[in-house]
PDB file of C-alpha atoms in Angstrom:
ATOM      1  CA  MET A   1      25.602  -3.366  75.744  1.00 41.00           C
ATOM      2  CA  ASN A   2      28.884  -5.250  75.850  1.00 39.00           C
ATOM      3  CA  ASP A   3      28.510  -6.970  72.498  1.00 39.00           C
ATOM      4  CA  PHE A   4      25.214  -7.121  70.573  1.00 37.00           C
ATOM      5  CA  ILE A   5      21.531  -7.910  71.020  1.00 36.00           C
ATOM      6  CA  THR A   6      20.985 -11.595  71.722  1.00 36.00           C
ATOM      7  CA  ALA A   7      17.445 -11.898  72.989  1.00 38.00           C
ATOM      8  CA  VAL A   8      14.537 -12.236  70.555  1.00 36.00           C
ATOM      9  CA  LEU A   9      10.908 -13.213  70.531  1.00 39.00           C
ATOM     10  CA  LEU A  10      10.746 -16.966  70.992  1.00 38.00           C
ATOM     11  CA  PHE A  11       7.547 -18.642  69.962  1.00 39.00           C
ATOM     12  CA  ASN A  12       6.747 -21.998  71.536  1.00 40.00           C
ATOM     13  CA  GLY A  13       6.414 -24.467  68.664  1.00 38.00           C
ATOM     14  CA  CYS A  14       4.594 -27.078  70.784  1.00 41.00           C
ATOM     15  CA  CYS A  15       1.321 -25.217  70.493  1.00 41.00           C
ATOM     16  CA  LEU A  16       1.438 -24.134  66.863  1.00 44.00           C
ATOM     17  CA  VAL A  17      -0.744 -25.561  64.134  1.00 43.00           C
ATOM     18  CA  HIS A  18      -0.499 -25.290  60.382  1.00 70.00           C
ATOM     19  CA  SER A  19      -3.449 -22.895  60.234  1.00 86.00           C
ATOM     20  CA  ALA A  20      -4.364 -20.558  63.058  1.00 92.00           C
ATOM     21  CA  GLN A  21      -6.512 -17.593  64.013  1.00 94.00           C
ATOM     22  CA  TRP A  22      -4.918 -14.156  64.025  1.00 94.00           C
ATOM     23  CA  ALA A  23      -5.822 -10.677  65.196  1.00 93.00           C
ATOM     24  CA  LEU A  24      -5.219  -8.145  62.428  1.00 94.00           C
ATOM     25  CA  GLY A  25      -4.982  -4.434  63.066  1.00 92.00           C
ATOM     26  CA  THR A  26      -4.391  -1.371  60.923  1.00 90.00           C
ATOM     27  CA  TYR A  27      -4.125   2.218  62.083  1.00 89.00           C
ATOM     28  CA  HIS A  28      -5.769   4.673  59.677  1.00 91.00           C
ATOM     29  CA  THR A  29      -5.014   8.285  58.896  1.00 90.00           C
ATOM     30  CA  GLY A  30      -8.653   9.421  58.730  1.00 90.00           C
ATOM     31  CA  SER A  31     -11.389   9.578  61.344  1.00 91.00           C
ATOM     32  CA  ASN A  32     -13.603   6.560  61.950  1.00 93.00           C
ATOM     33  CA  CYS A  33     -10.866   4.290  60.549  1.00 93.00           C
ATOM     34  CA  SER A  34     -11.099   5.853  57.117  1.00 93.00           C
ATOM     35  CA  GLY A  35      -8.350   6.834  54.729  1.00 90.00           C
ATOM     36  CA  ALA A  36      -5.028   5.140  54.158  1.00 87.00           C
ATOM     37  CA  GLY A  37      -3.303   2.791  56.544  1.00 87.00           C
ATOM     38  CA  ASN A  38      -0.689   4.266  58.840  1.00 83.00           C
ATOM     39  CA  ALA A  39       2.306   2.322  60.173  1.00 71.00           C
ATOM     40  CA  ASP A  40       1.946   3.135  63.853  1.00 64.00           C
ATOM     41  CA  SER A  41       5.143   2.469  65.786  1.00 52.00           C
ATOM     42  CA  ASN A  42       3.255   0.375  68.361  1.00 55.00           C
ATOM     43  CA  SER A  43       1.648  -1.942  65.823  1.00 64.00           C
ATOM     44  CA  ASP A  44       2.422  -5.560  66.725  1.00 80.00           C
ATOM     45  CA  PHE A  45       0.063  -7.098  64.201  1.00 87.00           C
ATOM     46  CA  PRO A  46      -0.573  -9.770  63.025  1.00 90.00           C
ATOM     47  CA  LEU A  47      -0.973 -11.323  66.485  1.00 89.00           C
ATOM     48  CA  LEU A  48      -1.394 -15.077  66.883  1.00 88.00           C
ATOM     49  CA  LEU A  49      -4.471 -15.764  69.008  1.00 91.00           C
ATOM     50  CA  ASN A  50      -5.153 -18.303  71.763  1.00 94.00           C
ATOM     51  CA  THR A  51      -1.618 -19.707  71.684  1.00 86.00           C
ATOM     52  CA  CYS A  52       0.945 -19.624  74.475  1.00 84.00           C
ATOM     53  CA  VAL A  53       4.243 -18.404  73.041  1.00 79.00           C
ATOM     54  CA  LEU A  54       7.629 -17.821  74.626  1.00 74.00           C
ATOM     55  CA  SER A  55       7.979 -14.132  73.890  1.00 75.00           C
ATOM     56  CA  TYR A  56      11.137 -13.386  75.840  1.00 75.00           C
ATOM     57  CA  ARG A  57      14.002 -15.761  76.442  1.00 69.00           C
ATOM     58  CA  GLY A  58      15.706 -14.643  79.597  1.00 66.00           C
ATOM     59  CA  VAL A  59      19.439 -14.010  79.778  1.00 60.00           C
ATOM     60  CA  GLY A  60      21.323 -15.209  82.836  1.00 65.00           C
ATOM     61  CA  SER A  61      19.066 -14.992  85.882  1.00 74.00           C
ATOM     62  CA  THR A  62      16.298 -13.223  83.978  1.00 72.00           C
ATOM     63  CA  ALA A  63      13.169 -15.380  83.701  1.00 81.00           C
ATOM     64  CA  ASN A  64      11.486 -16.378  80.483  1.00 79.00           C
ATOM     65  CA  VAL A  65       8.165 -14.716  79.739  1.00 80.00           C
ATOM     66  CA  TRP A  66       5.441 -16.422  77.735  1.00 84.00           C
ATOM     67  CA  THR A  67       2.536 -14.464  76.257  1.00 83.00           C
ATOM     68  CA  LYS A  68      -0.930 -15.267  75.011  1.00 91.00           C
ATOM     69  CA  THR A  69      -3.250 -12.983  73.082  1.00 92.00           C
ATOM     70  CA  VAL A  70      -7.010 -13.402  73.348  1.00 97.00           C
ATOM     71  CA  CYS A  71      -9.885 -11.610  71.653  1.00 97.00           C
ATOM     72  CA  SER A  72     -13.211 -10.737  73.274  1.00 96.00           C
ATOM     73  CA  ALA A  73     -16.060  -8.368  72.539  1.00 95.00           C
ATOM     74  CA  THR A  74     -14.332  -5.671  74.594  1.00 94.00           C
ATOM     75  CA  SER A  75     -10.650  -6.013  73.761  1.00 95.00           C
ATOM     76  CA  VAL A  76      -7.743  -7.721  72.073  1.00 95.00           C
ATOM     77  CA  GLU A  77      -5.404  -8.345  74.993  1.00 96.00           C
ATOM     78  CA  ARG A  78      -1.939  -9.809  75.385  1.00 94.00           C
ATOM     79  CA  LYS A  79      -0.685 -10.934  78.804  1.00 95.00           C
ATOM     80  CA  GLY A  80       2.666 -12.194  80.048  1.00 91.00           C
ATOM     81  CA  TYR A  81       3.001 -15.494  81.920  1.00 91.00           C
ATOM     82  CA  SER A  82       5.684 -17.327  83.858  1.00 93.00           C
ATOM     83  CA  ASP A  83       4.928 -20.796  82.469  1.00 94.00           C
ATOM     84  CA  ASP A  84       4.622 -22.421  79.051  1.00 89.00           C
ATOM     85  CA  LYS A  85       0.931 -23.196  79.627  1.00 95.00           C
ATOM     86  CA  CYS A  86       0.118 -19.522  80.244  1.00 94.00           C
ATOM     87  CA  THR A  87      -1.591 -20.229  83.572  1.00 97.00           C
ATOM     88  CA  VAL A  88       0.540 -18.142  85.984  1.00 97.00           C
ATOM     89  CA  GLU A  89       0.729 -14.433  85.213  1.00 96.00           C
ATOM     90  CA  SER A  90       4.229 -12.996  85.060  1.00 93.00           C
ATOM     91  CA  PRO A  91       5.241 -10.367  87.628  1.00 93.00           C
ATOM     92  CA  ASP A  92       6.647  -8.448  84.661  1.00 87.00           C
ATOM     93  CA  SER A  93       3.561  -6.576  83.469  1.00 91.00           C
ATOM     94  CA  SER A  94       5.430  -4.797  80.679  1.00 87.00           C
ATOM     95  CA  PHE A  95       4.323  -7.505  78.265  1.00 85.00           C
ATOM     96  CA  ASN A  96       0.654  -6.816  78.991  1.00 94.00           C
ATOM     97  CA  GLU A  97      -1.131  -4.807  76.328  1.00 93.00           C
ATOM     98  CA  LYS A  98      -4.736  -3.980  75.486  1.00 92.00           C
ATOM     99  CA  TYR A  99      -5.164  -2.953  71.869  1.00 91.00           C
ATOM    100  CA  GLY A 100      -8.842  -2.030  71.856  1.00 91.00           C
ATOM    101  CA  LYS A 101     -11.965  -3.886  70.808  1.00 94.00           C
ATOM    102  CA  PRO A 102     -12.782  -5.560  67.495  1.00 96.00           C
ATOM    103  CA  GLY A 103     -13.962  -2.878  65.104  1.00 96.00           C
ATOM    104  CA  CYS A 104     -12.902   0.777  64.874  1.00 95.00           C
ATOM    105  CA  ASN A 105     -11.301   2.245  67.986  1.00 94.00           C
ATOM    106  CA  ALA A 106     -10.862   5.842  69.120  1.00 91.00           C
ATOM    107  CA  ASP A 107      -7.242   5.864  67.952  1.00 90.00           C
ATOM    108  CA  ASN A 108      -8.421   4.828  64.458  1.00 91.00           C
ATOM    109  CA  LEU A 109      -7.142   1.280  64.909  1.00 91.00           C
ATOM    110  CA  LEU A 110      -9.346  -1.120  62.959  1.00 93.00           C
ATOM    111  CA  LEU A 111      -9.200  -4.559  64.589  1.00 94.00           C
ATOM    112  CA  THR A 112     -10.479  -7.956  63.455  1.00 95.00           C
ATOM    113  CA  CYS A 113     -10.166 -11.340  65.156  1.00 96.00           C
ATOM    114  CA  THR A 114     -11.568 -13.702  62.539  1.00 94.00           C
ATOM    115  CA  ALA A 115      -8.675 -14.077  60.103  1.00 94.00           C
ATOM    116  CA  GLU A 116      -7.365 -17.597  59.449  1.00 96.00           C
ATOM    117  CA  HIS A 117      -3.839 -17.873  58.078  1.00 96.00           C
ATOM    118  CA  ASP A 118      -1.308 -20.642  57.723  1.00 94.00           C
ATOM    119  CA  VAL A 119       1.672 -20.512  60.057  1.00 88.00           C
ATOM    120  CA  ALA A 120       5.342 -20.654  59.107  1.00 88.00           C
ATOM    121  CA  VAL A 121       7.954 -20.998  61.828  1.00 82.00           C
ATOM    122  CA  SER A 122      11.600 -20.082  61.418  1.00 84.00           C
ATOM    123  CA  LYS A 123      14.579 -20.412  63.698  1.00 83.00           C
ATOM    124  CA  ALA A 124      16.166 -17.074  64.520  1.00 81.00           C
ATOM    125  CA  TRP A 125      19.711 -16.034  65.297  1.00 83.00           C
ATOM    126  CA  MET A 126      20.988 -12.620  66.338  1.00 85.00           C
ATOM    127  CA  LEU A 127      24.533 -12.171  65.045  1.00 91.00           C
ATOM    128  CA  PRO A 128      26.897  -9.191  65.310  1.00 92.00           C
ATOM    129  CA  PRO A 129      27.545  -6.881  62.344  1.00 88.00           C
ATOM    130  CA  GLY A 130      29.739  -8.430  59.680  1.00 90.00           C
ATOM    131  CA  SER A 131      28.717 -12.007  60.489  1.00 93.00           C
ATOM    132  CA  THR A 132      28.120 -14.745  57.947  1.00 94.00           C
ATOM    133  CA  ALA A 133      25.681 -17.653  57.967  1.00 94.00           C
ATOM    134  CA  ALA A 134      28.399 -19.744  59.602  1.00 94.00           C
ATOM    135  CA  GLY A 135      27.122 -18.196  62.835  1.00 93.00           C
ATOM    136  CA  CYS A 136      23.766 -19.951  62.397  1.00 93.00           C
ATOM    137  CA  THR A 137      24.887 -22.990  64.359  1.00 87.00           C
ATOM    138  CA  ASP A 138      22.467 -25.699  65.426  1.00 81.00           C
ATOM    139  CA  GLY A 139      21.584 -25.050  69.048  1.00 67.00           C
ATOM    140  CA  GLY A 140      22.857 -21.485  68.880  1.00 72.00           C
ATOM    141  CA  GLU A 141      19.570 -19.978  67.768  1.00 70.00           C
ATOM    142  CA  VAL A 142      18.011 -17.527  70.199  1.00 72.00           C
ATOM    143  CA  GLY A 143      14.396 -17.977  69.257  1.00 70.00           C
ATOM    144  CA  GLU A 144      11.801 -18.702  66.622  1.00 73.00           C
ATOM    145  CA  ARG A 145       9.816 -16.349  64.425  1.00 79.00           C
ATOM    146  CA  VAL A 146       6.187 -17.046  63.512  1.00 80.00           C
ATOM    147  CA  MET A 147       4.734 -15.560  60.339  1.00 87.00           C
ATOM    148  CA  ALA A 148       1.125 -15.406  59.110  1.00 93.00           C
ATOM    149  CA  MET A 149       1.029 -16.472  55.470  1.00 95.00           C
ATOM    150  CA  GLY A 150      -0.976 -14.106  53.309  1.00 96.00           C
ATOM    151  CA  ALA A 151      -1.639 -11.519  56.027  1.00 95.00           C
ATOM    152  CA  CYS A 152      -0.930  -7.931  54.963  1.00 94.00           C
ATOM    153  CA  HIS A 153       0.390  -5.537  57.591  1.00 89.00           C
ATOM    154  CA  THR A 154       1.562  -1.957  57.350  1.00 88.00           C
ATOM    155  CA  SER A 155       5.151  -0.869  57.724  1.00 83.00           C
ATOM    156  CA  ARG A 156       7.227   2.149  56.869  1.00 80.00           C
ATOM    157  CA  ASP A 157      10.332   2.852  54.808  1.00 78.00           C
ATOM    158  CA  ASN A 158      11.937   6.006  53.399  1.00 77.00           C
ATOM    159  CA  THR A 159       9.095   6.350  50.879  1.00 82.00           C
ATOM    160  CA  GLY A 160       6.390   6.333  53.533  1.00 83.00           C
ATOM    161  CA  VAL A 161       3.870   3.698  54.567  1.00 86.00           C
ATOM    162  CA  VAL A 162       4.214   0.360  52.770  1.00 88.00           C
ATOM    163  CA  GLY A 163       2.614  -3.057  53.018  1.00 91.00           C
ATOM    164  CA  LEU A 164       4.333  -6.329  53.918  1.00 92.00           C
ATOM    165  CA  LYS A 165       2.945  -9.796  53.217  1.00 96.00           C
ATOM    166  CA  ALA A 166       4.527 -13.235  53.494  1.00 95.00           C
ATOM    167  CA  VAL A 167       3.627 -15.969  50.999  1.00 96.00           C
ATOM    168  CA  CYS A 168       4.836 -19.474  50.254  1.00 95.00           C
ATOM    169  CA  GLU A 169       6.780 -20.239  47.103  1.00 94.00           C
ATOM    170  CA  GLY A 170       7.528 -23.940  47.202  1.00 93.00           C
ATOM    171  CA  ASN A 171       9.438 -24.643  50.422  1.00 92.00           C
ATOM    172  CA  THR A 172      10.351 -20.995  50.893  1.00 96.00           C
ATOM    173  CA  VAL A 173       8.682 -18.089  52.661  1.00 96.00           C
ATOM    174  CA  VAL A 174       8.874 -14.933  50.567  1.00 97.00           C
ATOM    175  CA  MET A 175       8.279 -11.656  52.385  1.00 95.00           C
ATOM    176  CA  ASN A 176       7.044  -9.178  49.814  1.00 96.00           C
ATOM    177  CA  LYS A 177       6.924  -5.412  50.147  1.00 94.00           C
ATOM    178  CA  TYR A 178       4.340  -3.235  48.407  1.00 95.00           C
ATOM    179  CA  LEU A 179       4.270   0.497  47.786  1.00 92.00           C
ATOM    180  CA  ALA A 180       0.585   0.373  48.772  1.00 92.00           C
ATOM    181  CA  TRP A 181      -0.255   0.005  52.464  1.00 91.00           C
ATOM    182  CA  ASP A 182      -2.957  -2.581  51.651  1.00 93.00           C
ATOM    183  CA  CYS A 183      -0.549  -4.789  49.680  1.00 94.00           C
ATOM    184  CA  SER A 184      -2.218  -4.014  46.367  1.00 95.00           C
ATOM    185  CA  GLY A 185      -0.219  -3.560  43.203  1.00 95.00           C
ATOM    186  CA  THR A 186       3.221  -4.965  42.450  1.00 96.00           C
ATOM    187  CA  ALA A 187       5.009  -7.146  44.988  1.00 95.00           C
ATOM    188  CA  ASN A 188       8.733  -6.536  45.494  1.00 94.00           C
ATOM    189  CA  LYS A 189      10.716  -9.269  47.220  1.00 95.00           C
ATOM    190  CA  PHE A 190      12.000  -8.027  50.590  1.00 93.00           C
ATOM    191  CA  PHE A 191      13.664 -11.205  51.868  1.00 93.00           C
ATOM    192  CA  THR A 192      13.204 -14.982  51.823  1.00 96.00           C
ATOM    193  CA  VAL A 193      13.234 -17.654  54.518  1.00 96.00           C
ATOM    194  CA  SER A 194      14.273 -21.177  53.538  1.00 96.00           C
ATOM    195  CA  ASN A 195      16.358 -24.046  54.933  1.00 94.00           C
ATOM    196  CA  THR A 196      19.361 -21.859  54.149  1.00 94.00           C
ATOM    197  CA  CYS A 197      20.132 -19.383  56.915  1.00 96.00           C
ATOM    198  CA  ALA A 198      20.053 -15.797  55.652  1.00 95.00           C
ATOM    199  CA  THR A 199      19.320 -12.309  56.905  1.00 93.00           C
ATOM    200  CA  GLY A 200      15.684 -11.342  57.333  1.00 89.00           C
ATOM    201  CA  TYR A 201      14.263  -8.008  58.431  1.00 82.00           C
ATOM    202  CA  ASN A 202      17.679  -6.547  59.213  1.00 83.00           C
ATOM    203  CA  ALA A 203      21.403  -7.219  59.126  1.00 87.00           C
ATOM    204  CA  ASN A 204      21.542  -8.700  62.650  1.00 90.00           C
ATOM    205  CA  GLY A 205      18.524 -10.995  62.404  1.00 90.00           C
ATOM    206  CA  TRP A 206      19.121 -14.305  60.607  1.00 93.00           C
ATOM    207  CA  LEU A 207      16.345 -16.785  59.811  1.00 93.00           C
ATOM    208  CA  ALA A 208      16.063 -20.391  58.627  1.00 93.00           C
ATOM    209  CA  LEU A 209      12.742 -22.137  57.974  1.00 94.00           C
ATOM    210  CA  LYS A 210      11.718 -24.771  60.485  1.00 87.00           C
ATOM    211  CA  THR A 211       8.132 -25.620  59.500  1.00 85.00           C
ATOM    212  CA  GLY A 212       5.567 -24.300  57.058  1.00 90.00           C
ATOM    213  CA  CYS A 213       5.397 -23.868  53.293  1.00 91.00           C
ATOM    214  CA  SER A 214       5.458 -27.658  52.781  1.00 78.00           C
ATOM    215  CA  SER A 215       8.562 -27.900  54.952  1.00 65.00           C
ATOM    216  CA  SER A 216       7.420 -30.331  57.647  1.00 52.00           C
ATOM    217  CA  SER A 217      10.602 -29.967  59.645  1.00 46.00           C
ATOM    218  CA  ALA A 218      13.584 -28.193  58.206  1.00 41.00           C
ATOM    219  CA  ASP A 219      17.022 -29.601  58.979  1.00 42.00           C
ATOM    220  CA  SER A 220      18.022 -28.214  62.366  1.00 37.00           C
ATOM    221  CA  SER A 221      21.478 -27.449  61.034  1.00 39.00           C
ATOM    222  CA  ALA A 222      20.950 -24.462  58.785  1.00 45.00           C
ATOM    223  CA  SER A 223      22.863 -24.284  55.537  1.00 46.00           C
ATOM    224  CA  SER A 224      25.293 -21.461  54.966  1.00 41.00           C
ATOM    225  CA  SER A 225      24.431 -18.478  52.821  1.00 40.00           C
ATOM    226  CA  SER A 226      26.228 -15.334  51.745  1.00 36.00           C
ATOM    227  CA  SER A 227      22.968 -13.405  51.523  1.00 37.00           C
ATOM    228  CA  THR A 228      23.178  -9.722  52.408  1.00 38.00           C
ATOM    229  CA  ALA A 229      20.668  -7.881  54.529  1.00 38.00           C
ATOM    230  CA  ASP A 230      17.723  -5.863  53.360  1.00 40.00           C
ATOM    231  CA  PRO A 231      17.234  -2.453  54.996  1.00 37.00           C
ATOM    232  CA  SER A 232      17.170  -2.394  58.777  1.00 37.00           C
ATOM    233  CA  THR A 233      13.894  -2.260  60.624  1.00 39.00           C
ATOM    234  CA  SER A 234      12.588  -0.553  63.707  1.00 36.00           C
ATOM    235  CA  SER A 235       9.607  -0.709  66.028  1.00 36.00           C
ATOM    236  CA  SER A 236       8.511  -0.295  69.600  1.00 35.00           C
ATOM    237  CA  SER A 237       6.716  -2.456  72.148  1.00 37.00           C
ATOM    238  CA  PRO A 238       6.563  -2.998  75.919  1.00 40.00           C
ATOM    239  CA  THR A 239       9.874  -3.364  77.753  1.00 39.00           C
ATOM    240  CA  PRO A 240      10.768  -5.971  80.375  1.00 43.00           C
ATOM    241  CA  SER A 241      13.731  -3.891  81.512  1.00 39.00           C
ATOM    242  CA  SER A 242      14.804  -0.276  81.618  1.00 36.00           C
ATOM    243  CA  SER A 243      18.095  -1.228  79.983  1.00 37.00           C
ATOM    244  CA  THR A 244      18.691   0.020  76.475  1.00 34.00           C
ATOM    245  CA  ALA A 245      21.137  -1.106  73.834  1.00 35.00           C
ATOM    246  CA  ASP A 246      24.141   0.924  72.765  1.00 36.00           C
ATOM    247  CA  PRO A 247      24.158   0.802  68.947  1.00 33.00           C
ATOM    248  CA  SER A 248      27.856   1.680  68.898  1.00 34.00           C
ATOM    249  CA  ALA A 249      28.853  -1.332  70.960  1.00 34.00           C
ATOM    250  CA  PRO A 250      31.659  -3.380  69.413  1.00 34.00           C
ATOM    251  CA  SER A 251      30.803  -6.661  67.744  1.00 34.00           C
ATOM    252  CA  THR A 252      32.068 -10.056  68.810  1.00 33.00           C
ATOM    253  CA  SER A 253      32.310 -13.486  67.269  1.00 32.00           C
ATOM    254  CA  PRO A 254      29.098 -15.577  67.029  1.00 34.00           C
ATOM    255  CA  THR A 255      30.537 -17.990  69.592  1.00 35.00           C
ATOM    256  CA  ALA A 256      30.833 -15.385  72.353  1.00 34.00           C
ATOM    257  CA  ASP A 257      29.538 -16.143  75.843  1.00 35.00           C
ATOM    258  CA  TYR A 258      26.207 -14.324  76.182  1.00 34.00           C
ATOM    259  CA  SER A 259      25.346 -15.445  79.718  1.00 35.00           C
ATOM    260  CA  ALA A 260      26.641 -12.261  81.347  1.00 32.00           C
ATOM    261  CA  MET A 261      24.897  -9.864  78.985  1.00 35.00           C
ATOM    262  CA  PRO A 262      22.402  -7.385  80.495  1.00 35.00           C
ATOM    263  CA  VAL A 263      18.677  -7.662  79.963  1.00 39.00           C
ATOM    264  CA  ILE A 264      17.478  -5.592  77.009  1.00 42.00           C
ATOM    265  CA  SER A 265      14.176  -3.949  76.304  1.00 46.00           C
ATOM    266  CA  PHE A 266      11.380  -5.881  74.658  1.00 48.00           C
ATOM    267  CA  SER A 267      11.069  -3.018  72.174  1.00 48.00           C
ATOM    268  CA  LEU A 268      14.606  -3.668  70.959  1.00 50.00           C
ATOM    269  CA  ILE A 269      13.849  -7.347  70.505  1.00 51.00           C
ATOM    270  CA  VAL A 270      10.959  -6.430  68.242  1.00 49.00           C
ATOM    271  CA  THR A 271      13.044  -3.763  66.510  1.00 47.00           C
ATOM    272  CA  LEU A 272      15.821  -6.139  65.525  1.00 48.00           C
ATOM    273  CA  LEU A 273      13.812  -9.249  64.728  1.00 50.00           C
ATOM    274  CA  LEU A 274      10.259  -8.483  63.727  1.00 49.00           C
ATOM    275  CA  GLY A 275      10.781  -5.445  61.570  1.00 47.00           C
ATOM    276  CA  ARG A 276       7.484  -3.666  62.009  1.00 43.00           C
ATOM    277  CA  LEU A 277       9.023  -0.563  60.415  1.00 42.00           C
ATOM    278  CA  VAL A 278      11.369  -0.759  57.462  1.00 47.00           C
ATOM    279  CA  VAL A 279      13.882   2.072  57.249  1.00 37.00           C
TER     280      VAL A 279
END
C-alpha cells in the first residue's frame, strides 16, 4: 500500500430502519454446538437481514459492491450485487458466503434468524497512524458502520474468547466487552460512539454517530476528540482483490489523494473497521 487503508464497509442508510432482523451466529468448542463460544476468525455476525447494503466502496475504477443477507430453511446466505437495490448480482463472487442453516451446523456454528435489534448507524473514517479527530471531515468519511443494539457476539483478545455487546446510553453507543463469551458478568467499556468523532475498534478506524440511540440525525460535521484507541482488532472475510496491505507503509495526512490507491482485500476492511477479533 502507498499510504493506508481507505476502503471500509459502507452500509446504505436508505434501507435501514430503527429496528431490524438479524442473523446471529456463535461457533462452539464442543460437539453439537455445546460448550463455550469460540471466536472463529470467519465470524461476521451479527448480520443484518433482508437489507441491501453497500459493503465495498470502490477505489478509482473499482466498482462498488452491495450485499444482502437472507435466511431460509437451508442456509443463511450473503450475496454481492452491482446495484443499490440488490437486483443484479456482482461479477465479484468473493462477497458471496453461505454460513449454514438455522440451528446447529456441522462446524458447530449455531445460527438463528429471528433476533430483532435496534440499529445504530455511524459514519466511519479510516485515518493514518498518529491522526487526530481533525481528520474526520464532513464528506471525507469512507463509509458507515451498522451496529445491532443489545446483540452479543464473540471476539478474542489476549485473554482468550470474550463477548462484545453494544448498548445505548443516552445519545451514545457504548460497546462493552465481557470476559464471558456470552456477555454475562461485568461489562467493561471498550469504546463509545457519539456525535464526537473518536477511535472505535482500532487506532485507524474513527466513528461518529449518525442515527440511533435517540440521535435522529447526528450533525454531519463530527466534533473533534482527542480520544485514544482501544486495542487493535483483526478478522477475516471474503476478498474482492488479491491485493494485500503492507502494515509498514508510511502514513500520510488525512487530506491525501486516495484515488490512485490499489484495491485492498475485503478481509482487511473487516479487520480494520469491524473488529471481530480484539487483540
